[in-house]
mmCIF file of N, CA, C and O in Angstrom:
data_model
loop_
_atom_site.group_PDB
_atom_site.id
_atom_site.type_symbol
_atom_site.label_atom_id
_atom_site.label_comp_id
_atom_site.label_asym_id
_atom_site.label_seq_id
_atom_site.Cartn_x
_atom_site.Cartn_y
_atom_site.Cartn_z
ATOM 1 N N MET A 560 0.161 -4.836 -10.015
ATOM 2 C CA MET A 560 0.183 -4.013 -11.210
ATOM 3 C C MET A 560 1.168 -4.578 -12.236
ATOM 4 O O MET A 560 0.944 -4.431 -13.429
ATOM 5 N N VAL A 561 2.217 -5.219 -11.762
ATOM 6 C CA VAL A 561 3.202 -5.809 -12.662
ATOM 7 C C VAL A 561 2.566 -6.960 -13.440
ATOM 8 O O VAL A 561 2.776 -7.087 -14.653
ATOM 9 N N LEU A 562 1.766 -7.778 -12.759
ATOM 10 C CA LEU A 562 1.097 -8.894 -13.414
ATOM 11 C C LEU A 562 0.160 -8.391 -14.506
ATOM 12 O O LEU A 562 0.108 -8.964 -15.604
ATOM 13 N N LEU A 563 -0.536 -7.309 -14.228
ATOM 14 C CA LEU A 563 -1.439 -6.717 -15.218
ATOM 15 C C LEU A 563 -0.666 -6.294 -16.469
ATOM 16 O O LEU A 563 -1.095 -6.561 -17.596
ATOM 17 N N LYS A 564 0.478 -5.666 -16.279
ATOM 18 C CA LYS A 564 1.294 -5.230 -17.409
ATOM 19 C C LYS A 564 1.811 -6.417 -18.215
ATOM 20 O O LYS A 564 1.786 -6.398 -19.454
ATOM 21 N N ILE A 565 2.245 -7.454 -17.524
ATOM 22 C CA ILE A 565 2.761 -8.638 -18.202
ATOM 23 C C ILE A 565 1.669 -9.309 -19.019
ATOM 24 O O ILE A 565 1.861 -9.651 -20.191
ATOM 25 N N VAL A 566 0.490 -9.467 -18.419
ATOM 26 C CA VAL A 566 -0.629 -10.104 -19.115
ATOM 27 C C VAL A 566 -1.046 -9.252 -20.312
ATOM 28 O O VAL A 566 -1.325 -9.784 -21.405
ATOM 29 N N ALA A 567 -1.084 -7.943 -20.154
ATOM 30 C CA ALA A 567 -1.459 -7.057 -21.259
ATOM 31 C C ALA A 567 -0.453 -7.163 -22.409
ATOM 32 O O ALA A 567 -0.850 -7.200 -23.582
ATOM 33 N N ILE A 568 0.825 -7.243 -22.092
ATOM 34 C CA ILE A 568 1.852 -7.384 -23.131
ATOM 35 C C ILE A 568 1.723 -8.730 -23.839
ATOM 36 O O ILE A 568 1.796 -8.801 -25.071
ATOM 37 N N VAL A 569 1.498 -9.797 -23.076
ATOM 38 C CA VAL A 569 1.355 -11.125 -23.670
ATOM 39 C C VAL A 569 0.120 -11.171 -24.572
ATOM 40 O O VAL A 569 0.182 -11.675 -25.702
ATOM 41 N N LEU A 570 -1.004 -10.639 -24.093
ATOM 42 C CA LEU A 570 -2.223 -10.622 -24.909
ATOM 43 C C LEU A 570 -2.034 -9.768 -26.164
ATOM 44 O O LEU A 570 -2.517 -10.121 -27.241
ATOM 45 N N GLY A 571 -1.318 -8.664 -26.028
ATOM 46 C CA GLY A 571 -1.027 -7.831 -27.191
ATOM 47 C C GLY A 571 -0.168 -8.564 -28.215
ATOM 48 O O GLY A 571 -0.402 -8.472 -29.423
ATOM 49 N N ALA A 572 0.812 -9.313 -27.720
ATOM 50 C CA ALA A 572 1.684 -10.077 -28.628
ATOM 51 C C ALA A 572 0.909 -11.192 -29.328
ATOM 52 O O ALA A 572 1.092 -11.416 -30.535
ATOM 53 N N ILE A 573 0.048 -11.874 -28.599
ATOM 54 C CA ILE A 573 -0.751 -12.931 -29.209
ATOM 55 C C ILE A 573 -1.727 -12.345 -30.229
ATOM 56 O O ILE A 573 -1.934 -12.906 -31.309
ATOM 57 N N SER A 574 -2.308 -11.180 -29.908
ATOM 58 C CA SER A 574 -3.215 -10.529 -30.852
ATOM 59 C C SER A 574 -2.476 -10.089 -32.115
ATOM 60 O O SER A 574 -2.996 -10.220 -33.225
ATOM 61 N N ALA A 575 -1.271 -9.585 -31.949
ATOM 62 C CA ALA A 575 -0.472 -9.195 -33.116
ATOM 63 C C ALA A 575 -0.148 -10.419 -33.974
ATOM 64 O O ALA A 575 -0.236 -10.360 -35.204
ATOM 65 N N GLN A 576 0.211 -11.514 -33.329
ATOM 66 C CA GLN A 576 0.501 -12.750 -34.071
ATOM 67 C C GLN A 576 -0.745 -13.255 -34.788
ATOM 68 O O GLN A 576 -0.667 -13.716 -35.925
ATOM 69 N N THR A 577 -1.892 -13.147 -34.139
ATOM 70 C CA THR A 577 -3.141 -13.583 -34.761
ATOM 71 C C THR A 577 -3.451 -12.736 -35.991
ATOM 72 O O THR A 577 -3.834 -13.266 -37.037
ATOM 73 N N LEU A 578 -3.255 -11.438 -35.879
ATOM 74 C CA LEU A 578 -3.472 -10.549 -37.030
ATOM 75 C C LEU A 578 -2.526 -10.919 -38.173
ATOM 76 O O LEU A 578 -2.930 -10.966 -39.333
ATOM 77 N N ILE A 579 -1.286 -11.219 -37.850
ATOM 78 C CA ILE A 579 -0.320 -11.637 -38.875
ATOM 79 C C ILE A 579 -0.765 -12.931 -39.543
ATOM 80 O O ILE A 579 -0.652 -13.078 -40.767
ATOM 81 N N LEU A 580 -1.317 -13.865 -38.767
ATOM 82 C CA LEU A 580 -1.819 -15.105 -39.354
ATOM 83 C C LEU A 580 -2.988 -14.844 -40.301
ATOM 84 O O LEU A 580 -3.081 -15.451 -41.370
ATOM 85 N N TYR A 581 -3.891 -13.938 -39.923
ATOM 86 C CA TYR A 581 -5.013 -13.594 -40.796
ATOM 87 C C TYR A 581 -4.504 -12.940 -42.087
ATOM 88 O O TYR A 581 -5.018 -13.230 -43.170
ATOM 89 N N ILE A 582 -3.524 -12.072 -41.967
ATOM 90 C CA ILE A 582 -2.942 -11.426 -43.150
ATOM 91 C C ILE A 582 -2.303 -12.475 -44.058
ATOM 92 O O ILE A 582 -2.518 -12.475 -45.277
ATOM 93 N N ALA A 583 -1.526 -13.382 -43.471
ATOM 94 C CA ALA A 583 -0.866 -14.428 -44.253
ATOM 95 C C ALA A 583 -1.892 -15.317 -44.939
ATOM 96 O O ALA A 583 -1.734 -15.675 -46.117
ATOM 97 N N ASP A 584 -2.965 -15.659 -44.234
ATOM 98 C CA ASP A 584 -3.995 -16.512 -44.818
ATOM 99 C C ASP A 584 -4.711 -15.803 -45.964
ATOM 100 O O ASP A 584 -5.020 -16.420 -46.981
ATOM 101 N N LYS A 585 -4.967 -14.524 -45.809
ATOM 102 C CA LYS A 585 -5.618 -13.763 -46.875
ATOM 103 C C LYS A 585 -4.718 -13.702 -48.119
ATOM 104 O O LYS A 585 -5.187 -13.874 -49.242
ATOM 105 N N ILE A 586 -3.430 -13.472 -47.908
ATOM 106 C CA ILE A 586 -2.492 -13.427 -49.036
ATOM 107 C C ILE A 586 -2.435 -14.793 -49.727
ATOM 108 O O ILE A 586 -2.471 -14.885 -50.957
ATOM 109 N N LYS A 587 -2.364 -15.860 -48.922
ATOM 110 C CA LYS A 587 -2.324 -17.208 -49.492
ATOM 111 C C LYS A 587 -3.608 -17.515 -50.257
ATOM 112 O O LYS A 587 -3.576 -18.188 -51.281
ATOM 113 N N ALA A 588 -4.726 -17.032 -49.753
ATOM 114 C CA ALA A 588 -6.002 -17.264 -50.439
ATOM 115 C C ALA A 588 -6.005 -16.585 -51.807
ATOM 116 O O ALA A 588 -6.481 -17.164 -52.791
ATOM 117 N N LYS A 589 -5.493 -15.387 -51.878
ATOM 118 C CA LYS A 589 -5.447 -14.665 -53.150
ATOM 119 C C LYS A 589 -4.489 -15.324 -54.137
ATOM 120 O O LYS A 589 -4.713 -15.281 -55.345
ATOM 121 N N MET A 590 -3.420 -15.926 -53.623
ATOM 122 C CA MET A 590 -2.416 -16.558 -54.485
ATOM 123 C C MET A 590 -2.796 -17.989 -54.843
ATOM 124 O O MET A 590 -2.156 -18.597 -55.704
ATOM 125 N N GLY A 591 -3.796 -18.538 -54.189
ATOM 126 C CA GLY A 591 -4.169 -19.923 -54.446
ATOM 127 C C GLY A 591 -3.222 -20.923 -53.815
ATOM 128 O O GLY A 591 -3.140 -22.073 -54.246
ATOM 129 N N ALA A 592 -2.481 -20.504 -52.807
ATOM 130 C CA ALA A 592 -1.499 -21.361 -52.149
ATOM 131 C C ALA A 592 -2.156 -22.127 -50.995
ATOM 132 O O ALA A 592 -3.318 -21.938 -50.683
ATOM 133 N N TRP A 593 -1.345 -23.004 -50.360
ATOM 134 C CA TRP A 593 -1.820 -23.721 -49.189
ATOM 135 C C TRP A 593 -2.183 -22.717 -48.106
ATOM 136 O O TRP A 593 -1.427 -21.786 -47.834
ATOM 137 N N ARG A 594 -3.332 -22.936 -47.473
ATOM 138 C CA ARG A 594 -3.852 -21.996 -46.498
ATOM 139 C C ARG A 594 -3.509 -22.405 -45.072
ATOM 140 O O ARG A 594 -3.145 -23.550 -44.807
ATOM 141 N N ILE A 595 -3.652 -21.476 -44.171
ATOM 142 C CA ILE A 595 -3.516 -21.746 -42.743
ATOM 143 C C ILE A 595 -4.814 -22.413 -42.296
ATOM 144 O O ILE A 595 -5.905 -21.978 -42.664
ATOM 145 N N LYS A 596 -4.712 -23.459 -41.502
ATOM 146 C CA LYS A 596 -5.902 -24.196 -41.068
ATOM 147 C C LYS A 596 -6.819 -23.286 -40.267
ATOM 148 O O LYS A 596 -6.350 -22.469 -39.459
ATOM 149 N N GLU A 597 -8.120 -23.455 -40.476
ATOM 150 C CA GLU A 597 -9.093 -22.667 -39.717
ATOM 151 C C GLU A 597 -8.953 -22.928 -38.232
ATOM 152 O O GLU A 597 -9.122 -22.022 -37.417
ATOM 153 N N LYS A 598 -8.625 -24.167 -37.871
ATOM 154 C CA LYS A 598 -8.450 -24.510 -36.467
ATOM 155 C C LYS A 598 -7.351 -23.668 -35.823
ATOM 156 O O LYS A 598 -7.485 -23.201 -34.691
ATOM 157 N N THR A 599 -6.275 -23.434 -36.570
ATOM 158 C CA THR A 599 -5.167 -22.622 -36.059
ATOM 159 C C THR A 599 -5.618 -21.184 -35.836
ATOM 160 O O THR A 599 -5.348 -20.598 -34.781
ATOM 161 N N LEU A 600 -6.318 -20.627 -36.817
ATOM 162 C CA LEU A 600 -6.819 -19.257 -36.675
ATOM 163 C C LEU A 600 -7.758 -19.136 -35.484
ATOM 164 O O LEU A 600 -7.689 -18.183 -34.705
ATOM 165 N N LEU A 601 -8.648 -20.125 -35.339
ATOM 166 C CA LEU A 601 -9.619 -20.079 -34.243
ATOM 167 C C LEU A 601 -8.958 -20.252 -32.881
ATOM 168 O O LEU A 601 -9.333 -19.578 -31.912
ATOM 169 N N LEU A 602 -7.967 -21.132 -32.789
ATOM 170 C CA LEU A 602 -7.270 -21.318 -31.508
ATOM 171 C C LEU A 602 -6.522 -20.056 -31.090
ATOM 172 O O LEU A 602 -6.557 -19.656 -29.924
ATOM 173 N N PHE A 603 -5.844 -19.435 -32.035
ATOM 174 C CA PHE A 603 -5.137 -18.191 -31.714
ATOM 175 C C PHE A 603 -6.141 -17.112 -31.303
ATOM 176 O O PHE A 603 -5.891 -16.345 -30.376
ATOM 177 N N SER A 604 -7.264 -17.042 -32.006
ATOM 178 C CA SER A 604 -8.274 -16.034 -31.699
ATOM 179 C C SER A 604 -8.860 -16.234 -30.316
ATOM 180 O O SER A 604 -9.085 -15.275 -29.570
ATOM 181 N N PHE A 605 -9.125 -17.479 -29.950
ATOM 182 C CA PHE A 605 -9.764 -17.742 -28.659
ATOM 183 C C PHE A 605 -8.804 -17.587 -27.493
ATOM 184 O O PHE A 605 -9.155 -17.023 -26.467
ATOM 185 N N PHE A 606 -7.586 -18.077 -27.652
ATOM 186 C CA PHE A 606 -6.623 -18.062 -26.552
ATOM 187 C C PHE A 606 -5.729 -16.839 -26.597
ATOM 188 O O PHE A 606 -4.502 -16.925 -26.701
ATOM 189 N N GLY A 607 -6.327 -15.660 -26.533
ATOM 190 C CA GLY A 607 -5.568 -14.431 -26.372
ATOM 191 C C GLY A 607 -5.494 -13.540 -27.585
ATOM 192 O O GLY A 607 -5.013 -12.418 -27.484
ATOM 193 N N GLY A 608 -5.962 -13.991 -28.738
ATOM 194 C CA GLY A 608 -5.835 -13.180 -29.939
ATOM 195 C C GLY A 608 -7.148 -12.668 -30.490
ATOM 196 O O GLY A 608 -7.266 -12.397 -31.686
ATOM 197 N N GLY A 609 -8.148 -12.528 -29.631
ATOM 198 C CA GLY A 609 -9.464 -12.084 -30.080
ATOM 199 C C GLY A 609 -9.442 -10.726 -30.762
ATOM 200 O O GLY A 609 -10.079 -10.526 -31.801
ATOM 201 N N LEU A 610 -8.697 -9.808 -30.212
ATOM 202 C CA LEU A 610 -8.605 -8.473 -30.810
ATOM 203 C C LEU A 610 -7.931 -8.549 -32.179
ATOM 204 O O LEU A 610 -8.415 -7.960 -33.146
ATOM 205 N N GLY A 611 -6.861 -9.285 -32.290
ATOM 206 C CA GLY A 611 -6.177 -9.446 -33.572
ATOM 207 C C GLY A 611 -7.058 -10.138 -34.602
ATOM 208 O O GLY A 611 -7.056 -9.780 -35.778
ATOM 209 N N GLY A 612 -7.833 -11.119 -34.155
ATOM 210 C CA GLY A 612 -8.747 -11.805 -35.057
ATOM 211 C C GLY A 612 -9.843 -10.886 -35.562
ATOM 212 O O GLY A 612 -10.174 -10.883 -36.752
ATOM 213 N N LEU A 613 -10.413 -10.094 -34.659
ATOM 214 C CA LEU A 613 -11.448 -9.139 -35.075
ATOM 215 C C LEU A 613 -10.885 -8.088 -36.024
ATOM 216 O O LEU A 613 -11.521 -7.733 -37.016
ATOM 217 N N LEU A 614 -9.689 -7.610 -35.735
ATOM 218 C CA LEU A 614 -9.051 -6.643 -36.631
ATOM 219 C C LEU A 614 -8.806 -7.261 -38.002
ATOM 220 O O LEU A 614 -9.021 -6.611 -39.037
ATOM 221 N N GLY A 615 -8.353 -8.509 -38.015
ATOM 222 C CA GLY A 615 -8.133 -9.200 -39.283
ATOM 223 C C GLY A 615 -9.420 -9.361 -40.074
ATOM 224 O O GLY A 615 -9.448 -9.192 -41.295
ATOM 225 N N MET A 616 -10.496 -9.649 -39.378
ATOM 226 C CA MET A 616 -11.777 -9.798 -40.051
ATOM 227 C C MET A 616 -12.267 -8.459 -40.598
ATOM 228 O O MET A 616 -12.758 -8.385 -41.727
ATOM 229 N N PHE A 617 -12.145 -7.404 -39.800
ATOM 230 C CA PHE A 617 -12.636 -6.091 -40.234
ATOM 231 C C PHE A 617 -11.750 -5.469 -41.310
ATOM 232 O O PHE A 617 -12.243 -5.020 -42.345
ATOM 233 N N LEU A 618 -10.456 -5.436 -41.076
ATOM 234 C CA LEU A 618 -9.550 -4.745 -41.992
ATOM 235 C C LEU A 618 -9.383 -5.471 -43.323
ATOM 236 O O LEU A 618 -9.269 -4.832 -44.366
ATOM 237 N N LEU A 619 -9.348 -6.801 -43.262
ATOM 238 C CA LEU A 619 -9.087 -7.586 -44.471
ATOM 239 C C LEU A 619 -10.357 -8.160 -45.093
ATOM 240 O O LEU A 619 -10.292 -8.729 -46.174
ATOM 241 N N ARG A 620 -11.466 -8.030 -44.404
ATOM 242 C CA ARG A 620 -12.727 -8.690 -44.788
ATOM 243 C C ARG A 620 -12.461 -10.175 -45.059
ATOM 244 O O ARG A 620 -12.815 -10.710 -46.103
ATOM 245 N N HIS A 621 -11.822 -10.790 -44.067
ATOM 246 C CA HIS A 621 -11.416 -12.179 -44.194
ATOM 247 C C HIS A 621 -12.196 -13.025 -43.201
ATOM 248 O O HIS A 621 -12.254 -12.695 -42.016
ATOM 249 N N LYS A 622 -12.815 -14.103 -43.670
ATOM 250 C CA LYS A 622 -13.581 -15.049 -42.846
ATOM 251 C C LYS A 622 -14.834 -14.400 -42.253
ATOM 252 O O LYS A 622 -15.339 -14.855 -41.238
ATOM 253 N N THR A 623 -15.341 -13.355 -42.858
ATOM 254 C CA THR A 623 -16.490 -12.643 -42.286
ATOM 255 C C THR A 623 -17.814 -13.342 -42.548
ATOM 256 O O THR A 623 -18.796 -13.036 -41.879
ATOM 257 N N ARG A 624 -17.867 -14.254 -43.462
ATOM 258 C CA ARG A 624 -19.118 -14.963 -43.755
ATOM 259 C C ARG A 624 -19.346 -16.158 -42.840
ATOM 260 O O ARG A 624 -20.418 -16.747 -42.858
ATOM 261 N N LYS A 625 -18.353 -16.505 -42.081
ATOM 262 C CA LYS A 625 -18.452 -17.688 -41.225
ATOM 263 C C LYS A 625 -18.819 -17.267 -39.813
ATOM 264 O O LYS A 625 -18.051 -16.606 -39.126
ATOM 265 N N LEU A 626 -20.015 -17.680 -39.403
ATOM 266 C CA LEU A 626 -20.546 -17.277 -38.104
ATOM 267 C C LEU A 626 -19.662 -17.733 -36.949
ATOM 268 O O LEU A 626 -19.477 -17.006 -35.975
ATOM 269 N N TYR A 627 -19.070 -18.929 -37.052
ATOM 270 C CA TYR A 627 -18.247 -19.418 -35.958
ATOM 271 C C TYR A 627 -16.970 -18.597 -35.787
ATOM 272 O O TYR A 627 -16.428 -18.516 -34.687
ATOM 273 N N PHE A 628 -16.469 -17.952 -36.830
ATOM 274 C CA PHE A 628 -15.332 -17.066 -36.668
ATOM 275 C C PHE A 628 -15.738 -15.828 -35.875
ATOM 276 O O PHE A 628 -15.007 -15.358 -35.007
ATOM 277 N N TRP A 629 -16.923 -15.291 -36.181
ATOM 278 C CA TRP A 629 -17.428 -14.156 -35.400
ATOM 279 C C TRP A 629 -17.565 -14.537 -33.932
ATOM 280 O O TRP A 629 -17.121 -13.803 -33.045
ATOM 281 N N ALA A 630 -18.190 -15.689 -33.689
ATOM 282 C CA ALA A 630 -18.435 -16.125 -32.316
ATOM 283 C C ALA A 630 -17.137 -16.306 -31.542
ATOM 284 O O ALA A 630 -16.985 -15.801 -30.434
ATOM 285 N N VAL A 631 -16.189 -17.025 -32.123
ATOM 286 C CA VAL A 631 -14.929 -17.311 -31.423
ATOM 287 C C VAL A 631 -14.141 -16.026 -31.183
ATOM 288 O O VAL A 631 -13.596 -15.815 -30.095
ATOM 289 N N ASN A 632 -14.092 -15.149 -32.165
ATOM 290 C CA ASN A 632 -13.340 -13.897 -31.995
ATOM 291 C C ASN A 632 -13.979 -12.991 -30.950
ATOM 292 O O ASN A 632 -13.278 -12.400 -30.122
ATOM 293 N N ILE A 633 -15.283 -12.885 -30.970
ATOM 294 C CA ILE A 633 -15.958 -12.029 -29.982
ATOM 295 C C ILE A 633 -15.831 -12.611 -28.591
ATOM 296 O O ILE A 633 -15.513 -11.894 -27.632
ATOM 297 N N ILE A 634 -16.035 -13.921 -28.449
ATOM 298 C CA ILE A 634 -15.878 -14.556 -27.141
ATOM 299 C C ILE A 634 -14.442 -14.428 -26.640
ATOM 300 O O ILE A 634 -14.198 -14.095 -25.475
ATOM 301 N N GLY A 635 -13.478 -14.668 -27.515
ATOM 302 C CA GLY A 635 -12.068 -14.521 -27.123
ATOM 303 C C GLY A 635 -11.741 -13.112 -26.685
ATOM 304 O O GLY A 635 -11.049 -12.893 -25.683
ATOM 305 N N PHE A 636 -12.251 -12.125 -27.428
ATOM 306 C CA PHE A 636 -12.020 -10.725 -27.075
ATOM 307 C C PHE A 636 -12.661 -10.379 -25.730
ATOM 308 O O PHE A 636 -12.050 -9.719 -24.886
ATOM 309 N N LEU A 637 -13.892 -10.841 -25.514
ATOM 310 C CA LEU A 637 -14.569 -10.573 -24.239
ATOM 311 C C LEU A 637 -13.840 -11.230 -23.074
ATOM 312 O O LEU A 637 -13.742 -10.639 -21.990
ATOM 313 N N LEU A 638 -13.326 -12.434 -23.272
ATOM 314 C CA LEU A 638 -12.543 -13.083 -22.218
ATOM 315 C C LEU A 638 -11.277 -12.298 -21.891
ATOM 316 O O LEU A 638 -10.895 -12.180 -20.720
ATOM 317 N N GLN A 639 -10.630 -11.756 -22.911
ATOM 318 C CA GLN A 639 -9.448 -10.910 -22.677
ATOM 319 C C GLN A 639 -9.830 -9.691 -21.847
ATOM 320 O O GLN A 639 -9.123 -9.330 -20.898
ATOM 321 N N CYS A 640 -10.927 -9.056 -22.208
ATOM 322 C CA CYS A 640 -11.379 -7.864 -21.492
ATOM 323 C C CYS A 640 -11.690 -8.191 -20.036
ATOM 324 O O CYS A 640 -11.294 -7.449 -19.127
ATOM 325 N N VAL A 641 -12.409 -9.287 -19.815
ATOM 326 C CA VAL A 641 -12.752 -9.683 -18.453
ATOM 327 C C VAL A 641 -11.486 -9.955 -17.644
ATOM 328 O O VAL A 641 -11.369 -9.522 -16.485
ATOM 329 N N LEU A 642 -10.529 -10.653 -18.221
ATOM 330 C CA LEU A 642 -9.280 -10.939 -17.522
ATOM 331 C C LEU A 642 -8.537 -9.653 -17.154
ATOM 332 O O LEU A 642 -8.082 -9.488 -16.015
ATOM 333 N N LEU A 643 -8.417 -8.734 -18.096
ATOM 334 C CA LEU A 643 -7.708 -7.482 -17.816
ATOM 335 C C LEU A 643 -8.437 -6.629 -16.778
ATOM 336 O O LEU A 643 -7.801 -6.035 -15.907
ATOM 337 N N ILE A 644 -9.750 -6.586 -16.863
ATOM 338 C CA ILE A 644 -10.525 -5.827 -15.871
ATOM 339 C C ILE A 644 -10.368 -6.455 -14.493
ATOM 340 O O ILE A 644 -10.173 -5.749 -13.496
ATOM 341 N N TYR A 645 -10.447 -7.773 -14.422
ATOM 342 C CA TYR A 645 -10.263 -8.462 -13.143
ATOM 343 C C TYR A 645 -8.888 -8.156 -12.551
ATOM 344 O O TYR A 645 -8.771 -7.829 -11.367
ATOM 345 N N LEU A 646 -7.843 -8.263 -13.365
ATOM 346 C CA LEU A 646 -6.493 -7.996 -12.861
ATOM 347 C C LEU A 646 -6.328 -6.538 -12.458
ATOM 348 O O LEU A 646 -5.644 -6.235 -11.471
ATOM 349 N N PHE A 647 -6.954 -5.626 -13.182
ATOM 350 C CA PHE A 647 -6.882 -4.211 -12.843
ATOM 351 C C PHE A 647 -7.556 -3.944 -11.501
ATOM 352 O O PHE A 647 -6.986 -3.273 -10.630
ATOM 353 N N ILE A 648 -8.745 -4.480 -11.312
ATOM 354 C CA ILE A 648 -9.463 -4.281 -10.049
ATOM 355 C C ILE A 648 -8.711 -4.933 -8.904
ATOM 356 O O ILE A 648 -8.567 -4.341 -7.824
ATOM 357 N N ARG A 649 -8.205 -6.133 -9.133
ATOM 358 C CA ARG A 649 -7.440 -6.817 -8.100
ATOM 359 C C ARG A 649 -6.200 -6.029 -7.711
ATOM 360 O O ARG A 649 -5.857 -5.920 -6.540
ATOM 361 N N ALA A 650 -5.499 -5.477 -8.698
ATOM 362 C CA ALA A 650 -4.290 -4.705 -8.426
ATOM 363 C C ALA A 650 -4.614 -3.431 -7.655
ATOM 364 O O ALA A 650 -3.864 -3.020 -6.776
ATOM 365 N N LYS A 651 -5.739 -2.801 -7.960
ATOM 366 C CA LYS A 651 -6.097 -1.555 -7.277
ATOM 367 C C LYS A 651 -6.439 -1.787 -5.819
ATOM 368 O O LYS A 651 -6.125 -0.965 -4.964
ATOM 369 N N PHE A 652 -7.086 -2.890 -5.504
ATOM 370 C CA PHE A 652 -7.516 -3.150 -4.134
ATOM 371 C C PHE A 652 -6.454 -3.833 -3.290
ATOM 372 O O PHE A 652 -6.561 -3.856 -2.085
ATOM 373 N N LEU A 653 -5.416 -4.373 -3.909
ATOM 374 C CA LEU A 653 -4.357 -5.031 -3.138
ATOM 375 C C LEU A 653 -3.226 -4.093 -2.769
ATOM 376 O O LEU A 653 -2.367 -4.431 -1.978
ATOM 377 N N ILE A 654 -3.203 -2.920 -3.360
ATOM 378 C CA ILE A 654 -2.127 -1.981 -3.073
ATOM 379 C C ILE A 654 -2.362 -1.289 -1.754
ATOM 380 O O ILE A 654 -3.362 -0.973 -1.317
#
């Protein structure tokens, strides 16, 4: 159960950081400043920040026209869910 909590906290922190990156990129886009690389946004979204990426897309309407952003964010989010469900089931049966 401790591992589940740690993983959930880490995934939450990565998702929060991903959302912050989407916010920063949206602000930079409006200001005409140098943008955050799409590769960076996609890597954060896939490796633990799927929820933050989806929230950034929905709340800010940022990168919503790009199909690969939808795909990477949804796949990343589903992988997070599968990992948490697996750890939850494993923790319940090992106690």
